[in-house]
Amino acid sequence: MKKIFIVLMLSCSLVGFSQNETRQKRFIEEFTPEQQAILKTKKMVLDLDLSDSQKSQIMELHKKITKQAAAKKSEFKSLNKEDITATDRFNMMNSALDAKISYQKQLKSVLNKDQYDRWKNSPSNMSFRSKHNMRSRPYKPRKGQKD
């Protein structure tokens, strides 16, 4: 009985942790694109100590990007998932990467070198690199685990 209770408690806590991320994403999605841009900009102001001119330039950049992202998201939701071909998927991924490259270039022109380096190495930008690095690492079995 005691073991069943412990297993039940552990499973309930794991479910709670997994739902927290989706709640946070849903919470952010409730905001308008302009509100999202304001929040992103204010986070960058706090993290990078931006000047007023940099803040206004980045605010405009974020407003433009969040509006484009909202349009792309609604366009994607309207598509029938079964009818998307590999070429369509490639084109969507390619345009998303082009948008990220463009955003990075525009940020680089607004930020100074120190700010850009801090932004580039910030934890929010680490997730893509760490996922990519994990895929490229060779498989190593854990201690006591067979191949």
CSV table of N, CA and C in Angstrom, one decimal:
chain,number,residue,atom,x,y,z
A,1,MET,N,0.8,-1.2,0.0
A,1,MET,CA,0.0,0.0,0.0
A,1,MET,C,0.9,1.3,0.0
A,2,LYS,N,1.9,1.2,0.8
A,2,LYS,CA,2.8,2.3,0.9
A,2,LYS,C,3.5,2.6,-0.5
A,3,LYS,N,3.9,1.5,-1.1
A,3,LYS,CA,4.6,1.7,-2.4
A,3,LYS,C,3.6,2.2,-3.5
A,4,ILE,N,2.4,1.8,-3.4
A,4,ILE,CA,1.4,2.3,-4.4
A,4,ILE,C,1.2,3.8,-4.2
A,5,PHE,N,1.2,4.2,-2.9
A,5,PHE,CA,1.0,5.6,-2.6
A,5,PHE,C,2.2,6.4,-3.1
A,6,ILE,N,3.4,5.9,-2.9
A,6,ILE,CA,4.6,6.7,-3.4
A,6,ILE,C,4.6,6.8,-4.9
A,7,VAL,N,4.3,5.7,-5.6
A,7,VAL,CA,4.2,5.7,-7.1
A,7,VAL,C,3.1,6.7,-7.5
A,8,LEU,N,2.0,6.7,-6.9
A,8,LEU,CA,0.9,7.6,-7.3
A,8,LEU,C,1.3,9.1,-7.1
A,9,MET,N,2.0,9.4,-6.0
A,9,MET,CA,2.5,10.7,-5.7
A,9,MET,C,3.5,11.2,-6.7
A,10,LEU,N,4.4,10.3,-7.1
A,10,LEU,CA,5.5,10.6,-8.1
A,10,LEU,C,4.8,10.9,-9.4
A,11,SER,N,3.9,10.1,-9.8
A,11,SER,CA,3.3,10.2,-11.1
A,11,SER,C,2.5,11.5,-11.2
A,12,CYS,N,1.8,11.9,-10.1
A,12,CYS,CA,1.0,13.1,-10.1
A,12,CYS,C,2.0,14.3,-10.1
A,13,SER,N,3.1,14.3,-9.5
A,13,SER,CA,4.1,15.4,-9.5
A,13,SER,C,4.7,15.5,-10.9
A,14,LEU,N,4.9,14.4,-11.6
A,14,LEU,CA,5.5,14.5,-13.0
A,14,LEU,C,4.5,15.1,-13.9
A,15,VAL,N,3.2,14.7,-13.8
A,15,VAL,CA,2.2,15.3,-14.7
A,15,VAL,C,2.1,16.8,-14.5
A,16,GLY,N,2.2,17.2,-13.2
A,16,GLY,CA,2.1,18.6,-12.9
A,16,GLY,C,3.3,19.4,-13.6
A,17,PHE,N,4.5,18.9,-13.5
A,17,PHE,CA,5.6,19.5,-14.1
A,17,PHE,C,5.5,19.6,-15.6
A,18,SER,N,5.0,18.6,-16.3
A,18,SER,CA,4.9,18.5,-17.7
A,18,SER,C,3.8,19.5,-18.2
A,19,GLN,N,2.8,19.8,-17.4
A,19,GLN,CA,1.8,20.7,-17.9
A,19,GLN,C,2.1,22.1,-17.7
A,20,ASN,N,3.1,22.4,-16.8
A,20,ASN,CA,3.5,23.8,-16.5
A,20,ASN,C,4.0,24.5,-17.8
A,21,GLU,N,4.8,23.8,-18.6
A,21,GLU,CA,5.3,24.4,-19.8
A,21,GLU,C,4.2,24.8,-20.8
A,22,THR,N,3.2,23.9,-21.0
A,22,THR,CA,2.2,24.2,-21.9
A,22,THR,C,1.3,25.3,-21.4
A,23,ARG,N,1.1,25.4,-20.1
A,23,ARG,CA,0.3,26.5,-19.5
A,23,ARG,C,1.0,27.8,-19.8
A,24,GLN,N,2.4,27.8,-19.7
A,24,GLN,CA,3.1,29.0,-19.9
A,24,GLN,C,3.0,29.5,-21.4
A,25,LYS,N,3.1,28.5,-22.3
A,25,LYS,CA,3.0,28.8,-23.7
A,25,LYS,C,1.6,29.4,-24.0
A,26,ARG,N,0.6,28.7,-23.5
A,26,ARG,CA,-0.8,29.2,-23.7
A,26,ARG,C,-1.0,30.6,-23.1
A,27,PHE,N,-0.4,30.9,-22.0
A,27,PHE,CA,-0.5,32.2,-21.4
A,27,PHE,C,0.1,33.3,-22.3
A,28,ILE,N,1.3,33.0,-22.8
A,28,ILE,CA,1.9,33.9,-23.7
A,28,ILE,C,1.1,34.1,-25.0
A,29,GLU,N,0.5,33.0,-25.5
A,29,GLU,CA,-0.2,33.1,-26.8
A,29,GLU,C,-1.5,33.9,-26.6
A,30,GLU,N,-2.0,34.2,-25.4
A,30,GLU,CA,-3.2,34.9,-25.2
A,30,GLU,C,-2.9,36.4,-25.5
A,31,PHE,N,-1.7,36.9,-25.5
A,31,PHE,CA,-1.4,38.3,-25.7
A,31,PHE,C,-1.4,38.6,-27.2
A,32,THR,N,-1.7,39.8,-27.5
A,32,THR,CA,-1.7,40.3,-28.8
A,32,THR,C,-0.2,40.4,-29.3
A,33,PRO,N,0.0,40.4,-30.6
A,33,PRO,CA,1.4,40.6,-31.1
A,33,PRO,C,2.1,41.8,-30.5
A,34,GLU,N,1.4,42.9,-30.3
A,34,GLU,CA,2.0,44.1,-29.8
A,34,GLU,C,2.4,43.9,-28.3
A,35,GLN,N,1.6,43.2,-27.6
A,35,GLN,CA,1.9,43.0,-26.2
A,35,GLN,C,3.1,42.0,-26.1
A,36,GLN,N,3.1,41.0,-26.9
A,36,GLN,CA,4.3,40.1,-26.9
A,36,GLN,C,5.6,40.9,-27.3
A,37,ALA,N,5.5,41.8,-28.2
A,37,ALA,CA,6.6,42.6,-28.6
A,37,ALA,C,7.1,43.5,-27.4
A,38,ILE,N,6.2,44.0,-26.7
A,38,ILE,CA,6.5,44.9,-25.5
A,38,ILE,C,7.2,44.0,-24.5
A,39,LEU,N,6.7,42.8,-24.2
A,39,LEU,CA,7.3,42.0,-23.2
A,39,LEU,C,8.7,41.5,-23.6
A,40,LYS,N,8.9,41.1,-24.9
A,40,LYS,CA,10.2,40.7,-25.4
A,40,LYS,C,11.2,41.8,-25.3
A,41,THR,N,10.8,43.0,-25.6
A,41,THR,CA,11.7,44.2,-25.6
A,41,THR,C,12.1,44.5,-24.2
A,42,LYS,N,11.1,44.5,-23.3
A,42,LYS,CA,11.4,44.8,-21.9
A,42,LYS,C,12.4,43.8,-21.3
A,43,LYS,N,12.2,42.5,-21.6
A,43,LYS,CA,13.1,41.5,-21.2
A,43,LYS,C,14.5,41.8,-21.7
A,44,MET,N,14.6,42.2,-22.9
A,44,MET,CA,16.0,42.5,-23.5
A,44,MET,C,16.5,43.7,-22.9
A,45,VAL,N,15.7,44.7,-22.5
A,45,VAL,CA,16.2,45.9,-21.8
A,45,VAL,C,16.8,45.5,-20.5
A,46,LEU,N,16.1,44.6,-19.8
A,46,LEU,CA,16.7,44.2,-18.5
A,46,LEU,C,17.9,43.4,-18.6
A,47,ASP,N,18.0,42.5,-19.6
A,47,ASP,CA,19.1,41.6,-19.8
A,47,ASP,C,20.3,42.3,-20.4
A,48,LEU,N,20.1,43.2,-21.3
A,48,LEU,CA,21.2,43.8,-22.1
A,48,LEU,C,21.5,45.2,-21.7
A,49,ASP,N,20.7,45.9,-20.9
A,49,ASP,CA,20.9,47.3,-20.5
A,49,ASP,C,21.0,48.2,-21.8
A,50,LEU,N,19.8,48.2,-22.5
A,50,LEU,CA,19.7,48.9,-23.7
A,50,LEU,C,19.5,50.4,-23.5
A,51,SER,N,20.0,51.2,-24.4
A,51,SER,CA,19.7,52.6,-24.4
A,51,SER,C,18.3,52.9,-24.9
A,52,ASP,N,17.8,54.1,-24.8
A,52,ASP,CA,16.5,54.4,-25.3
A,52,ASP,C,16.3,54.3,-26.8
A,53,SER,N,17.4,54.7,-27.5
A,53,SER,CA,17.3,54.5,-29.0
A,53,SER,C,17.3,53.0,-29.4
A,54,GLN,N,18.1,52.3,-28.7
A,54,GLN,CA,18.1,50.8,-29.0
A,54,GLN,C,16.8,50.2,-28.6
A,55,LYS,N,16.2,50.6,-27.5
A,55,LYS,CA,14.9,50.1,-27.1
A,55,LYS,C,13.9,50.4,-28.1
A,56,SER,N,13.8,51.6,-28.7
A,56,SER,CA,12.8,51.9,-29.6
A,56,SER,C,13.0,51.1,-30.9
A,57,GLN,N,14.3,51.0,-31.4
A,57,GLN,CA,14.5,50.2,-32.6
A,57,GLN,C,14.1,48.7,-32.4
A,58,ILE,N,14.5,48.2,-31.3
A,58,ILE,CA,14.2,46.8,-31.0
A,58,ILE,C,12.7,46.6,-30.9
A,59,MET,N,12.0,47.6,-30.3
A,59,MET,CA,10.5,47.5,-30.1
A,59,MET,C,9.9,47.4,-31.5
A,60,GLU,N,10.3,48.2,-32.4
A,60,GLU,CA,9.7,48.2,-33.8
A,60,GLU,C,10.0,46.9,-34.5
A,61,LEU,N,11.2,46.4,-34.3
A,61,LEU,CA,11.6,45.1,-34.8
A,61,LEU,C,10.7,44.0,-34.3
A,62,HIS,N,10.5,44.0,-33.0
A,62,HIS,CA,9.7,42.9,-32.3
A,62,HIS,C,8.3,43.1,-32.8
A,63,LYS,N,7.7,44.3,-32.9
A,63,LYS,CA,6.4,44.4,-33.4
A,63,LYS,C,6.2,43.8,-34.8
A,64,LYS,N,7.1,44.1,-35.6
A,64,LYS,CA,7.1,43.6,-37.0
A,64,LYS,C,7.1,42.1,-37.0
A,65,ILE,N,8.1,41.5,-36.2
A,65,ILE,CA,8.3,40.1,-36.2
A,65,ILE,C,7.1,39.3,-35.6
A,66,THR,N,6.5,39.9,-34.5
A,66,THR,CA,5.4,39.2,-33.9
A,66,THR,C,4.2,39.2,-34.7
A,67,LYS,N,4.0,40.3,-35.5
A,67,LYS,CA,2.8,40.4,-36.4
A,67,LYS,C,3.0,39.3,-37.5
A,68,GLN,N,4.2,39.2,-38.0
A,68,GLN,CA,4.5,38.3,-39.1
A,68,GLN,C,4.3,36.8,-38.6
A,69,ALA,N,4.8,36.6,-37.3
A,69,ALA,CA,4.6,35.3,-36.7
A,69,ALA,C,3.2,34.9,-36.5
A,70,ALA,N,2.4,35.9,-36.1
A,70,ALA,CA,0.9,35.6,-35.9
A,70,ALA,C,0.3,35.3,-37.2
A,71,ALA,N,0.6,36.0,-38.3
A,71,ALA,CA,0.1,35.7,-39.6
A,71,ALA,C,0.5,34.3,-40.1
A,72,LYS,N,1.7,34.0,-39.9
A,72,LYS,CA,2.2,32.6,-40.3
A,72,LYS,C,1.5,31.6,-39.5
A,73,LYS,N,1.3,31.8,-38.2
A,73,LYS,CA,0.7,30.8,-37.4
A,73,LYS,C,-0.8,30.6,-37.8
A,74,SER,N,-1.5,31.7,-38.1
A,74,SER,CA,-2.9,31.5,-38.5
A,74,SER,C,-3.0,30.8,-39.9
A,75,GLU,N,-2.0,31.1,-40.7
A,75,GLU,CA,-1.9,30.5,-42.0
A,75,GLU,C,-1.7,29.0,-41.9
A,76,PHE,N,-0.8,28.6,-41.0
A,76,PHE,CA,-0.5,27.2,-40.7
A,76,PHE,C,-1.6,26.5,-40.1
A,77,LYS,N,-2.4,27.1,-39.2
A,77,LYS,CA,-3.5,26.5,-38.6
A,77,LYS,C,-4.6,26.2,-39.6
A,78,SER,N,-4.7,27.1,-40.7
A,78,SER,CA,-5.8,26.9,-41.6
A,78,SER,C,-5.5,25.8,-42.6
A,79,LEU,N,-4.2,25.4,-42.7
A,79,LEU,CA,-3.8,24.3,-43.6
A,79,LEU,C,-4.3,22.9,-43.1
A,80,ASN,N,-4.6,22.0,-44.0
A,80,ASN,CA,-4.9,20.7,-43.6
A,80,ASN,C,-3.6,19.9,-43.4
A,81,LYS,N,-3.4,19.4,-42.3
A,81,LYS,CA,-2.1,18.7,-41.9
A,81,LYS,C,-1.8,17.6,-42.8
A,82,GLU,N,-2.8,16.8,-43.3
A,82,GLU,CA,-2.5,15.7,-44.1
A,82,GLU,C,-2.1,16.0,-45.5
A,83,ASP,N,-2.5,17.2,-46.0
A,83,ASP,CA,-2.2,17.6,-47.4
A,83,ASP,C,-0.9,18.3,-47.5
A,84,ILE,N,-0.1,18.5,-46.4
A,84,ILE,CA,1.2,19.2,-46.5
A,84,ILE,C,2.2,18.2,-47.0
A,85,THR,N,2.8,18.6,-48.1
A,85,THR,CA,3.8,17.7,-48.7
A,85,THR,C,5.2,18.0,-48.1
A,86,ALA,N,6.2,17.2,-48.5
A,86,ALA,CA,7.5,17.4,-48.0
A,86,ALA,C,8.1,18.7,-48.5
A,87,THR,N,7.7,19.1,-49.7
A,87,THR,CA,8.2,20.4,-50.3
A,87,THR,C,7.6,21.5,-49.5
A,88,ASP,N,6.3,21.5,-49.2
A,88,ASP,CA,5.7,22.5,-48.4
A,88,ASP,C,6.3,22.6,-47.0
A,89,ARG,N,6.6,21.5,-46.4
A,89,ARG,CA,7.2,21.5,-45.1
A,89,ARG,C,8.6,22.1,-45.2
A,90,PHE,N,9.4,21.8,-46.2
A,90,PHE,CA,10.7,22.4,-46.5
A,90,PHE,C,10.6,23.9,-46.6
A,91,ASN,N,9.7,24.3,-47.4
A,91,ASN,CA,9.5,25.8,-47.7
A,91,ASN,C,9.2,26.5,-46.4
A,92,MET,N,8.3,25.9,-45.6
A,92,MET,CA,7.9,26.6,-44.3
A,92,MET,C,9.2,26.6,-43.4
A,93,MET,N,9.9,25.5,-43.3
A,93,MET,CA,11.1,25.5,-42.4
A,93,MET,C,12.2,26.5,-42.9
A,94,ASN,N,12.3,26.5,-44.3
A,94,ASN,CA,13.3,27.4,-44.9
A,94,ASN,C,12.9,28.9,-44.6
A,95,SER,N,11.6,29.2,-44.8
A,95,SER,CA,11.2,30.6,-44.5
A,95,SER,C,11.4,31.0,-43.1
A,96,ALA,N,11.1,30.0,-42.1
A,96,ALA,CA,11.3,30.3,-40.7
A,96,ALA,C,12.8,30.6,-40.4
A,97,LEU,N,13.7,29.8,-41.0
A,97,LEU,CA,15.1,30.0,-40.7
A,97,LEU,C,15.6,31.3,-41.4
A,98,ASP,N,15.0,31.6,-42.5
A,98,ASP,CA,15.4,32.9,-43.1
A,98,ASP,C,14.9,34.1,-42.2
A,99,ALA,N,13.8,34.0,-41.6
A,99,ALA,CA,13.3,35.0,-40.7
A,99,ALA,C,14.2,35.1,-39.5
A,100,LYS,N,14.7,34.0,-39.0
A,100,LYS,CA,15.6,34.0,-37.8
A,100,LYS,C,16.9,34.6,-38.2
A,101,ILE,N,17.4,34.3,-39.4
A,101,ILE,CA,18.7,34.9,-39.8
A,101,ILE,C,18.5,36.5,-40.0
A,102,SER,N,17.4,36.9,-40.5
A,102,SER,CA,17.1,38.3,-40.7
A,102,SER,C,17.0,39.0,-39.4
A,103,TYR,N,16.3,38.4,-38.4
A,103,TYR,CA,16.2,38.9,-37.1
A,103,TYR,C,17.6,39.1,-36.4
A,104,GLN,N,18.4,38.1,-36.6
A,104,GLN,CA,19.7,38.1,-36.0
A,104,GLN,C,20.6,39.2,-36.6
A,105,LYS,N,20.5,39.4,-37.9
A,105,LYS,CA,21.3,40.5,-38.6
A,105,LYS,C,20.8,41.8,-38.1
A,106,GLN,N,19.5,42.0,-38.0
A,106,GLN,CA,18.9,43.3,-37.6
A,106,GLN,C,19.3,43.6,-36.1
A,107,LEU,N,19.3,42.6,-35.3
A,107,LEU,CA,19.7,42.8,-33.9
A,107,LEU,C,21.2,43.1,-33.8
A,108,LYS,N,22.0,42.5,-34.7
A,108,LYS,CA,23.4,42.8,-34.7
A,108,LYS,C,23.7,44.2,-35.1
A,109,SER,N,22.9,44.8,-35.9
A,109,SER,CA,23.1,46.1,-36.4
A,109,SER,C,22.7,47.1,-35.3
A,110,VAL,N,21.7,46.7,-34.4
A,110,VAL,CA,21.2,47.6,-33.3
A,110,VAL,C,22.1,47.5,-32.1
A,111,LEU,N,22.5,46.3,-31.7
A,111,LEU,CA,23.2,46.1,-30.5
A,111,LEU,C,24.7,46.3,-30.7
A,112,ASN,N,25.4,46.7,-29.6
A,112,ASN,CA,26.9,46.8,-29.7
A,112,ASN,C,27.5,45.4,-29.5
A,113,LYS,N,28.8,45.3,-29.7
A,113,LYS,CA,29.4,43.9,-29.7
A,113,LYS,C,29.1,43.2,-28.3
A,114,ASP,N,29.3,43.9,-27.2
A,114,ASP,CA,29.1,43.2,-25.9
A,114,ASP,C,27.7,42.8,-25.7
A,115,GLN,N,26.7,43.6,-26.1
A,115,GLN,CA,25.3,43.3,-25.9
A,115,GLN,C,25.0,42.1,-26.8
A,116,TYR,N,25.5,42.1,-28.1
A,116,TYR,CA,25.2,41.1,-29.0
A,116,TYR,C,25.7,39.7,-28.5
A,117,ASP,N,26.9,39.8,-28.0
A,117,ASP,CA,27.5,38.5,-27.4
A,117,ASP,C,26.7,38.0,-26.2
A,118,ARG,N,26.3,38.9,-25.3
A,118,ARG,CA,25.5,38.5,-24.2
A,118,ARG,C,24.1,37.9,-24.7
A,119,TRP,N,23.5,38.6,-25.7
A,119,TRP,CA,22.3,38.1,-26.3
A,119,TRP,C,22.5,36.7,-26.9
A,120,LYS,N,23.5,36.6,-27.6
A,120,LYS,CA,23.8,35.3,-28.4
A,120,LYS,C,24.1,34.2,-27.4
A,121,ASN,N,24.7,34.4,-26.2
A,121,ASN,CA,25.0,33.4,-25.3
A,121,ASN,C,23.9,33.3,-24.2
A,122,SER,N,22.8,34.0,-24.3
A,122,SER,CA,21.8,33.9,-23.3
A,122,SER,C,21.1,32.6,-23.2
A,123,PRO,N,20.6,32.2,-22.1
A,123,PRO,CA,19.9,30.8,-22.0
A,123,PRO,C,18.7,30.7,-23.0
A,124,SER,N,18.0,31.7,-23.3
A,124,SER,CA,16.9,31.6,-24.3
A,124,SER,C,17.4,31.2,-25.7
A,125,ASN,N,18.6,31.5,-26.0
A,125,ASN,CA,19.2,31.1,-27.3
A,125,ASN,C,20.0,29.8,-27.2
A,126,MET,N,20.2,29.3,-26.0
A,126,MET,CA,21.0,28.1,-25.9
A,126,MET,C,20.2,26.8,-26.3
A,127,SER,N,18.9,26.9,-26.2
A,127,SER,CA,18.1,25.7,-26.3
A,127,SER,C,18.3,25.1,-27.7
A,128,PHE,N,18.3,25.9,-28.8
A,128,PHE,CA,18.5,25.4,-30.1
A,128,PHE,C,19.9,24.8,-30.3
A,129,ARG,N,20.9,25.5,-29.7
A,129,ARG,CA,22.2,24.9,-29.9
A,129,ARG,C,22.4,23.6,-29.1
A,130,SER,N,21.8,23.6,-27.9
A,130,SER,CA,22.0,22.4,-27.1
A,130,SER,C,21.3,21.2,-27.7
A,131,LYS,N,20.1,21.4,-28.3
A,131,LYS,CA,19.4,20.3,-28.9
A,131,LYS,C,20.2,19.8,-30.1
A,132,HIS,N,20.8,20.8,-30.9
A,132,HIS,CA,21.5,20.4,-32.1
A,132,HIS,C,22.8,19.7,-31.6
A,133,ASN,N,23.5,20.1,-30.6
A,133,ASN,CA,24.7,19.4,-30.1
A,133,ASN,C,24.4,18.0,-29.6
A,134,MET,N,23.2,17.9,-29.0
A,134,MET,CA,22.9,16.5,-28.5
A,134,MET,C,22.7,15.6,-29.6
A,135,ARG,N,22.1,16.0,-30.7
A,135,ARG,CA,21.9,15.1,-31.9
A,135,ARG,C,23.2,14.8,-32.5
A,136,SER,N,24.2,15.7,-32.5
A,136,SER,CA,25.5,15.4,-33.2
A,136,SER,C,26.5,14.6,-32.4
A,137,ARG,N,26.2,14.5,-31.1
A,137,ARG,CA,27.1,13.7,-30.2
A,137,ARG,C,26.9,12.2,-30.5
A,138,PRO,N,28.0,11.4,-30.4
A,138,PRO,CA,27.9,10.0,-30.5
A,138,PRO,C,27.2,9.4,-29.3
A,139,TYR,N,26.6,8.3,-29.5
A,139,TYR,CA,25.8,7.6,-28.4
A,139,TYR,C,26.8,7.0,-27.5
A,140,LYS,N,26.7,7.3,-26.2
A,140,LYS,CA,27.5,6.7,-25.1
A,140,LYS,C,26.6,6.1,-24.1
A,141,PRO,N,26.7,4.7,-23.9
A,141,PRO,CA,25.8,4.1,-23.0
A,141,PRO,C,26.2,4.6,-21.6
A,142,ARG,N,25.2,4.6,-20.7
A,142,ARG,CA,25.4,5.0,-19.3
A,142,ARG,C,26.1,3.9,-18.6
A,143,LYS,N,26.6,4.2,-17.4
A,143,LYS,CA,27.3,3.2,-16.6
A,143,LYS,C,26.4,2.0,-16.3
A,144,GLY,N,26.9,0.8,-16.5
A,144,GLY,CA,26.1,-0.4,-16.2
A,144,GLY,C,25.1,-0.7,-17.3
A,145,GLN,N,25.0,0.1,-18.3
A,145,GLN,CA,24.0,-0.1,-19.4
A,145,GLN,C,24.8,-0.8,-20.6
A,146,LYS,N,24.1,-1.8,-21.2
A,146,LYS,CA,24.8,-2.4,-22.3
A,146,LYS,C,24.4,-1.7,-23.6
A,147,ASP,N,25.3,-1.9,-24.6
A,147,ASP,CA,25.0,-1.2,-25.9
A,147,ASP,C,23.8,-1.6,-26.5
